[in-house]
Coordinates of C-alpha atoms in Angstrom, one line a residue:
X1 CA 24.2 -9.0 18.7
X2 CA 26.9 -6.9 16.9
X3 CA 28.6 -10.0 15.2
X4 CA 25.2 -11.0 13.8
X5 CA 24.4 -7.6 12.5
X6 CA 27.8 -7.2 10.9
X7 CA 27.3 -10.6 9.2
X8 CA 23.9 -9.3 7.8
X9 CA 25.7 -6.3 6.4
X10 CA 28.5 -8.2 4.8
X11 CA 25.9 -10.7 3.4
X12 CA 23.9 -7.9 1.9
X13 CA 26.9 -6.2 0.2
X14 CA 28.1 -9.5 -1.2
X15 CA 24.5 -10.2 -2.6
X16 CA 24.4 -6.8 -4.2
X17 CA 27.8 -7.0 -5.8
X18 CA 28.7 -3.4 -4.6
X19 CA 25.3 -1.7 -5.2
X20 CA 24.4 -1.2 -1.6
X21 CA 20.8 -0.5 -0.9
X22 CA 20.6 2.9 0.6
X23 CA 17.6 2.4 2.8
X24 CA 18.5 -1.0 4.2
X25 CA 22.1 -0.1 4.6
X26 CA 21.0 3.0 6.6
X27 CA 18.9 0.9 8.9
X28 CA 21.5 -1.6 9.7
X29 CA 24.2 1.1 10.0
X30 CA 22.4 2.6 13.1
X31 CA 23.3 -0.2 15.5
X32 CA 25.8 1.3 17.9
X33 CA 29.4 0.4 17.3
X34 CA 29.0 -0.8 13.7
X35 CA 29.3 2.1 11.3
X36 CA 28.6 1.9 7.7
X37 CA 30.3 4.3 5.2
X38 CA 27.8 6.9 4.3
X39 CA 28.9 6.8 0.8
X40 CA 27.1 3.5 0.6
X41 CA 23.7 5.3 0.8
X42 CA 24.2 7.0 -2.6
X43 CA 24.5 3.7 -4.5
X44 CA 20.8 3.3 -5.3
X45 CA 17.6 5.1 -4.3
X46 CA 15.2 3.8 -1.4
X47 CA 12.7 2.8 -4.2
X48 CA 15.3 0.1 -5.3
X49 CA 16.2 -0.9 -1.8
X50 CA 15.7 -4.6 -2.0
X51 CA 15.3 -5.0 -5.7
X52 CA 18.6 -6.7 -6.3
X53 CA 19.0 -8.5 -2.9
X54 CA 18.5 -11.9 -4.5
X55 CA 20.3 -11.3 -7.6
X56 CA 23.7 -13.1 -7.1
X57 CA 26.9 -13.4 -9.2
X58 CA 27.8 -16.3 -11.4
X59 CA 28.9 -19.3 -9.6
X60 CA 27.0 -18.2 -6.4
X61 CA 24.7 -20.5 -4.6
X62 CA 21.7 -18.6 -5.8
X63 CA 22.7 -18.6 -9.5
X64 CA 25.4 -21.1 -10.1
X65 CA 25.6 -20.6 -13.9
X66 CA 25.0 -17.8 -16.4
X67 CA 21.8 -19.7 -17.4
X68 CA 20.5 -19.4 -13.9
X69 CA 21.2 -15.7 -13.8
X70 CA 19.4 -15.1 -17.1
X71 CA 16.5 -17.3 -16.0
X72 CA 16.0 -15.1 -12.8
X73 CA 16.3 -11.9 -14.8
X74 CA 13.7 -13.2 -17.3
X75 CA 11.3 -14.4 -14.6
X76 CA 11.6 -11.2 -12.5
X77 CA 11.0 -9.0 -15.4
X78 CA 7.9 -11.0 -16.5
X79 CA 6.6 -11.0 -12.9
X80 CA 7.0 -7.3 -12.4
X81 CA 5.4 -6.5 -15.8
X82 CA 2.7 -9.1 -16.1
X83 CA 2.1 -10.9 -12.9
X84 CA 2.1 -8.2 -10.2
X85 CA -0.3 -5.8 -12.0
X86 CA -3.1 -8.4 -12.1
X87 CA -2.7 -9.9 -8.5
X88 CA -5.0 -7.9 -6.5
X89 CA -7.9 -8.1 -9.1
X90 CA -7.8 -11.8 -9.5
X91 CA -7.4 -12.5 -5.9
X92 CA -10.3 -10.3 -5.1
X93 CA -12.7 -12.2 -7.5
X94 CA -11.1 -15.6 -6.7
X95 CA -10.4 -16.4 -10.4
X96 CA -7.4 -18.1 -12.1
X97 CA -5.7 -16.0 -14.8
X98 CA -5.4 -18.7 -17.4
X99 CA -4.3 -16.5 -20.4
X100 CA -1.4 -15.3 -18.1
X101 CA -0.6 -18.8 -17.2
X102 CA -0.2 -19.8 -20.8
X103 CA 2.3 -17.1 -21.3
X104 CA 4.5 -19.1 -18.9
X105 CA 4.5 -21.9 -21.4
X106 CA 5.6 -19.6 -24.1
X107 CA 8.7 -18.7 -21.9
X108 CA 9.4 -22.4 -21.3
X109 CA 8.5 -22.3 -17.6
X110 CA 5.8 -24.8 -17.4
X111 CA 8.2 -27.8 -17.9
X112 CA 11.2 -26.2 -16.3
X113 CA 12.4 -29.6 -15.0
X114 CA 11.1 -31.7 -18.0
X115 CA 13.6 -33.2 -20.6
X116 CA 13.7 -31.4 -23.9
X117 CA 12.3 -34.5 -25.8
X118 CA 9.0 -33.9 -24.1
X119 CA 8.9 -30.2 -24.5
X120 CA 10.6 -29.2 -21.4
X121 CA 13.5 -26.9 -20.5
X122 CA 15.6 -29.7 -18.8
X123 CA 16.6 -27.3 -15.9
X124 CA 17.6 -28.5 -12.4
X125 CA 16.1 -27.9 -8.8
X126 CA 17.9 -24.6 -8.4
X127 CA 16.1 -23.3 -11.5
X128 CA 12.8 -24.5 -10.2
X129 CA 13.5 -22.6 -6.9
X130 CA 14.3 -19.4 -8.9
X131 CA 11.1 -19.5 -10.8
X132 CA 9.0 -20.1 -7.7
X133 CA 10.7 -17.4 -5.7
X134 CA 10.3 -14.7 -8.4
X135 CA 6.7 -15.6 -9.2
X136 CA 5.6 -15.6 -5.6
X137 CA 7.2 -12.3 -4.9
X138 CA 4.5 -10.9 -7.3
X139 CA 1.5 -13.2 -6.7
X140 CA 1.8 -16.2 -4.4
X141 CA -1.7 -17.5 -5.6
X142 CA -0.7 -17.6 -9.2
X143 CA 2.6 -19.2 -8.2
X144 CA 0.7 -21.9 -6.2
X145 CA -1.3 -22.9 -9.3
X146 CA 2.0 -22.9 -11.2
X147 CA 3.5 -25.3 -8.6
X148 CA 0.6 -27.6 -8.7
X149 CA 0.8 -27.8 -12.5
X150 CA 4.6 -27.8 -13.0
X151 CA 5.6 -30.1 -10.0
X152 CA 2.6 -32.0 -8.8
X153 CA 1.6 -33.1 -12.3
X154 CA 4.2 -32.3 -14.9
X155 CA 7.4 -33.2 -12.9
X156 CA 5.6 -36.1 -11.3
X157 CA 4.7 -37.6 -14.6
X158 CA 8.0 -36.9 -16.1
X159 CA 9.8 -38.9 -13.3
X160 CA 7.3 -41.7 -12.9
X161 CA 5.4 -42.1 -16.2
X162 CA 6.1 -44.3 -19.2
X163 CA 7.6 -43.0 -22.4
X164 CA 4.2 -43.2 -24.1
X165 CA 2.5 -41.3 -21.2
X166 CA 5.0 -38.7 -21.4
X167 CA 4.7 -38.2 -25.1
X168 CA 0.9 -38.1 -24.7
X169 CA 0.7 -35.5 -22.1
X170 CA 3.8 -33.6 -21.4
X171 CA 4.2 -31.5 -24.6
X172 CA 0.7 -30.0 -24.2
X173 CA 1.3 -29.5 -20.5
X174 CA 4.6 -27.8 -21.2
X175 CA 2.9 -25.4 -23.5
X176 CA 0.0 -24.6 -21.3
X177 CA -2.6 -26.3 -23.7
X178 CA -3.4 -28.7 -20.8
X179 CA -3.3 -27.6 -17.2
X180 CA -3.0 -30.3 -14.6
X181 CA -2.9 -31.1 -10.8
X182 CA -2.6 -33.9 -8.5
X183 CA -5.4 -35.5 -6.4
X184 CA -4.1 -36.9 -3.1
X185 CA -5.9 -35.2 -0.1
X186 CA -9.4 -36.1 1.0
X187 CA -11.7 -34.7 3.5
X188 CA -10.5 -37.1 6.3
X189 CA -7.1 -37.8 4.8
X190 CA -4.6 -35.0 4.7
X191 CA -1.3 -35.4 6.3
X192 CA -2.4 -39.0 7.1
X193 CA -2.5 -39.6 3.4
X194 CA -2.6 -43.4 3.5
X195 CA -6.0 -43.2 5.2
X196 CA -7.5 -42.1 1.8
X197 CA -10.6 -44.0 0.8
X198 CA -10.8 -43.4 -2.9
X199 CA -10.5 -46.8 -4.4
X200 CA -9.5 -48.3 -7.7
X201 CA -10.5 -51.8 -8.9
X202 CA -9.0 -53.7 -11.8
X203 CA -11.4 -55.0 -14.3
X204 CA -9.6 -56.6 -17.2
X205 CA -7.9 -53.9 -19.2
X206 CA -9.6 -51.1 -17.2
X207 CA -9.6 -49.6 -13.7
X208 CA -12.7 -48.2 -11.9
X209 CA -12.2 -45.3 -9.6
X210 CA -14.6 -44.3 -6.9
X211 CA -14.3 -41.6 -4.2
X212 CA -13.8 -37.9 -3.6
X213 CA -10.8 -35.8 -3.4
X214 CA -10.6 -32.5 -1.5
X215 CA -8.4 -29.3 -1.6
X216 CA -7.3 -29.9 -5.2
X217 CA -5.4 -27.0 -6.6
X218 CA -6.3 -26.5 -10.2
X219 CA -9.3 -28.8 -9.5
X220 CA -11.3 -26.2 -11.5
X221 CA -10.1 -23.5 -13.8
X222 CA -13.5 -21.8 -14.4
X223 CA -15.6 -22.6 -11.5
X224 CA -18.0 -24.8 -13.4
X225 CA -15.9 -27.9 -14.8
X226 CA -12.8 -29.8 -13.7
X227 CA -9.2 -29.0 -14.6
X228 CA -7.9 -30.7 -17.7
X229 CA -5.9 -33.8 -16.4
X230 CA -4.8 -35.1 -13.0
X231 CA -2.6 -37.6 -11.4
X232 CA -5.0 -39.5 -8.9
X233 CA -3.8 -41.5 -5.9
X234 CA -6.2 -44.3 -5.0
X235 CA -6.3 -47.4 -2.8
X236 CA -6.3 -50.9 -4.3
X237 CA -7.5 -53.8 -2.2
X238 CA -5.2 -56.9 -1.8
X239 CA -2.3 -55.7 -3.7
X240 CA 0.0 -54.9 -0.8
X241 CA 2.4 -57.1 1.1
X242 CA 0.5 -60.2 2.7
X243 CA -2.7 -59.2 1.0
X244 CA -2.8 -55.8 2.4
X245 CA -4.2 -52.8 0.5
X246 CA -1.7 -51.0 -1.7
X247 CA -1.8 -47.6 -3.4
X248 CA -1.6 -46.8 -7.1
X249 CA -1.4 -43.8 -9.3
X250 CA -3.6 -43.1 -12.3
X251 CA -4.1 -40.4 -15.1
X252 CA -7.6 -39.2 -15.2
X253 CA -8.6 -36.7 -17.9
X254 CA -11.4 -34.1 -18.0
X255 CA -14.6 -35.4 -19.6
X256 CA -14.2 -39.0 -18.5
X257 CA -17.7 -40.2 -17.6
X258 CA -18.2 -40.1 -13.8
X259 CA -15.5 -37.6 -13.1
X260 CA -17.0 -34.3 -12.0
X261 CA -16.6 -31.1 -10.1
X262 CA -18.0 -31.3 -6.6
X263 CA -17.5 -27.8 -5.7
X264 CA -15.2 -24.9 -6.0
X265 CA -13.9 -24.0 -2.5
X266 CA -14.3 -20.2 -2.0
X267 CA -13.7 -17.8 0.7
X268 CA -10.3 -19.1 1.6
X269 CA -8.1 -16.9 4.0
X270 CA -5.4 -16.5 1.3
X271 CA -4.2 -17.8 -2.2
X272 CA -7.6 -16.8 -3.6
X273 CA -6.6 -16.6 -7.2
X274 CA -5.4 -20.2 -7.1
X275 CA -8.7 -22.1 -7.5
X276 CA -9.3 -25.0 -5.1
X277 CA -11.8 -27.7 -5.6
X278 CA -13.5 -30.9 -4.5
X279 CA -13.4 -33.6 -7.2
X280 CA -15.8 -36.6 -7.5
X281 CA -15.1 -40.0 -8.9
X282 CA -18.2 -42.0 -9.5
X283 CA -17.5 -45.3 -11.3
X284 CA -14.8 -43.5 -13.5
X285 CA -13.5 -46.1 -15.8
X286 CA -10.1 -45.6 -17.3
X287 CA -7.8 -47.9 -19.5
X288 CA -5.1 -49.8 -17.8
X289 CA -2.5 -47.9 -19.8
X290 CA -3.4 -44.9 -17.5
X291 CA -1.7 -46.6 -14.4
X292 CA 1.5 -44.5 -13.8
X293 CA 4.3 -46.8 -12.4
X294 CA 3.3 -50.2 -11.1
X295 CA 0.3 -51.4 -9.0
X296 CA 1.1 -50.7 -5.4
X297 CA 3.9 -48.2 -6.5
X298 CA 2.3 -45.0 -5.7
X299 CA 4.0 -44.4 -2.5
X300 CA 7.4 -44.6 -4.3
X301 CA 6.1 -42.0 -6.9
X302 CA 4.9 -39.8 -4.1
X303 CA 8.2 -39.7 -2.3
X304 CA 10.2 -39.3 -5.4
X305 CA 8.3 -36.1 -6.1
X306 CA 7.8 -34.9 -2.5
X307 CA 11.2 -33.4 -2.2
X308 CA 11.0 -30.9 -5.1
X309 CA 7.5 -30.0 -4.0
X310 CA 8.8 -29.1 -0.5
X311 CA 11.8 -27.2 -1.8
X312 CA 9.8 -25.0 -4.1
X313 CA 7.1 -24.3 -1.3
X314 CA 10.1 -23.0 0.5
X315 CA 11.2 -21.0 -2.5
X316 CA 7.8 -19.4 -2.6
X317 CA 8.2 -18.4 1.2
X318 CA 11.5 -16.8 0.2
X319 CA 9.8 -14.8 -2.5
X320 CA 7.0 -13.6 -0.3
X321 CA 9.5 -12.6 2.4
X322 CA 11.6 -10.6 -0.1
X323 CA 8.6 -8.7 -1.3
X324 CA 7.6 -7.9 2.3
X325 CA 11.1 -6.5 3.0
X326 CA 10.8 -4.4 -0.2
X327 CA 7.6 -2.8 1.0
X328 CA 8.9 -2.3 4.5
X329 CA 12.1 -0.5 3.4
X330 CA 10.2 1.6 0.9
X331 CA 7.4 2.6 3.3
X332 CA 9.8 3.4 6.2
X333 CA 12.1 5.5 4.1
X334 CA 9.1 7.7 2.9
X335 CA 6.9 7.9 6.0
X336 CA 7.7 10.4 8.7
X337 CA 6.5 10.5 12.3
X338 CA 7.4 13.0 15.2
X339 CA 9.5 15.0 12.6
X340 CA 11.8 12.2 11.3
X341 CA 11.9 9.2 9.1
X342 CA 10.3 6.1 10.3
X343 CA 13.4 4.2 9.7
X344 CA 15.2 6.4 12.4
X345 CA 13.2 4.5 15.0
X346 CA 14.8 1.5 16.7
X347 CA 11.7 -0.7 16.7
X348 CA 11.4 -0.3 12.9
X349 CA 15.2 -0.8 12.4
X350 CA 14.8 -4.1 14.4
X351 CA 11.9 -5.4 12.4
X352 CA 13.7 -4.8 9.1
X353 CA 17.0 -6.2 10.2
X354 CA 15.4 -9.3 11.7
X355 CA 13.4 -9.8 8.5
X356 CA 16.4 -9.5 6.3
X357 CA 18.6 -11.8 8.4
X358 CA 15.8 -14.5 8.6
X359 CA 15.2 -14.3 4.9
X360 CA 18.9 -14.6 4.1
X361 CA 19.2 -17.6 6.3
X362 CA 16.2 -19.3 4.6
X363 CA 17.5 -18.6 1.2
X364 CA 21.0 -19.9 2.1
X365 CA 19.4 -23.1 3.3
X366 CA 17.1 -23.4 0.2
X367 CA 19.7 -23.0 -2.5
X368 CA 22.2 -25.2 -0.6
X369 CA 19.8 -28.0 -0.6
X370 CA 18.7 -27.4 -4.2
X371 CA 22.3 -27.6 -5.3
X372 CA 22.8 -31.2 -4.1
X373 CA 19.3 -32.5 -5.3
X374 CA 19.0 -35.1 -8.0
X375 CA 15.6 -34.9 -9.4
X376 CA 15.8 -38.6 -10.8
X377 CA 17.1 -40.1 -7.5
X378 CA 15.2 -42.9 -6.0
X379 CA 13.8 -42.4 -2.6
X380 CA 16.1 -45.0 -1.1
X381 CA 19.2 -43.6 -2.7
X382 CA 22.2 -41.7 -1.2
X383 CA 21.2 -38.5 -2.9
X384 CA 17.8 -38.6 -1.3
X385 CA 17.2 -35.2 0.4
X386 CA 14.1 -35.9 2.6
X387 CA 15.6 -34.6 5.8
X388 CA 17.0 -31.4 4.2
X389 CA 13.8 -30.5 2.2
X390 CA 11.7 -31.2 5.4
X391 CA 14.1 -28.8 7.3
X392 CA 14.0 -26.0 4.5
X393 CA 10.2 -26.1 4.2
X394 CA 9.8 -26.1 8.0
X395 CA 12.1 -23.0 8.4
X396 CA 11.1 -21.0 5.5
X397 CA 7.4 -21.3 6.0
X398 CA 7.6 -19.9 9.6
X399 CA 10.2 -17.3 8.4
X400 CA 7.9 -15.8 5.8
X401 CA 4.9 -15.6 8.1
X402 CA 7.0 -13.9 10.6
X403 CA 8.5 -11.5 8.1
X404 CA 5.0 -10.8 6.6
X405 CA 3.7 -10.1 10.2
X406 CA 6.7 -7.7 10.7
X407 CA 5.8 -5.9 7.5
X408 CA 2.3 -5.3 8.7
X409 CA 3.6 -3.9 12.0
X410 CA 5.9 -1.7 10.2
X411 CA 3.2 -0.3 8.0
X412 CA 0.7 0.1 10.7
X413 CA -2.8 0.7 9.5
X414 CA -1.6 0.8 5.8
X415 CA -0.4 -2.8 6.3
X416 CA -3.9 -3.8 6.8
X417 CA -5.3 -2.8 3.4
X418 CA -4.7 -4.3 -0.1
X419 CA -3.1 -1.3 -1.6
X420 CA 0.1 -2.1 0.1
X421 CA 0.2 -5.8 -0.6
X422 CA 1.6 -7.2 2.6
X423 CA -1.8 -8.2 4.0
X424 CA -2.3 -10.4 1.0
X425 CA 1.1 -11.9 1.3
X426 CA 0.4 -12.5 5.0
X427 CA -2.8 -14.3 4.2
X428 CA -0.9 -16.7 2.0
X429 CA 0.2 -18.4 5.3

């Protein structure tokens, strides 16, 4: 409707701070009855059409402080110069770019939510969203490995570990010397996570872990050995209420006897440069000091970390959507058909306008939720954001898939090949 499209235009101009995107403004302007001043088209060339669409002003929801603005600029520059150029090659061979990953540690991004005393940058949930959004716009697979390390391992340990555990692992994890992950899912226990069969048995001052974990991001970094360190969820018999089984969380390091790589999972539909593995625990004996939290306390650890995980998965979706829109606008402004620009056709205008509106709605929900998130909140506290993070992940995941699909439709046959990126972005969903 006209009201919705006008709102899209006002949102765009506000986000650009006066630098209206020529190609996108031109597309939106062609809705009957809603003129846009033609002078706006000259503010920037089509090649920069969506470049600044996520760069807000200080005190905006997207960058509430000057530090957030500088963080986004830094990560975007790094992503464009370092991450984007390598994406196709590493996805094609299904390998993890570890040297590039270590550079994130040099930028202070591997411990973005970790207190400074443990080597982190002590940022908030909004900052975590910014980093994930910008990295995924360049290479979602690389960003997924970043998420598994920075949130599933590093943030999880920072929130749930002891001081000694944090001192032992977090400085090296924040620098990139150690690359970690989390072991929760199993072949027959995915969403039904409490159906896990991996077990832990107490034996004096040690625990023995047995079982197999599946779909583990960063489970291997080289295709031959395990990753460096993992937080492993396991079932413990008789420690729950009324003698029922409970669930505990443990630190397991590479090289521990009995801890091995089962297989690298190859030929995935998408996210191929993020290495996924099956990990095997065969009488893995670890010291009792590797217990994270209390016996039977793993569900609380899980829920405490789940909100920021969901939030940043949604941020990845927003980054993917933004990149798709950039490609759509660029391509439609250059391609001609039947003697006129592709963006002169109503079907293409509709695809781009819908994509932008959906992305804008997703980003607004994402950063509104992030602004009110307390990373140290207990799952039962009033600042708990489970409902909101569920909603933002639900909406943004579908939104990004729809936007990527629209990008392929806009590009036609070119959308189906790797040179134009959108097929790789689409396969991420």
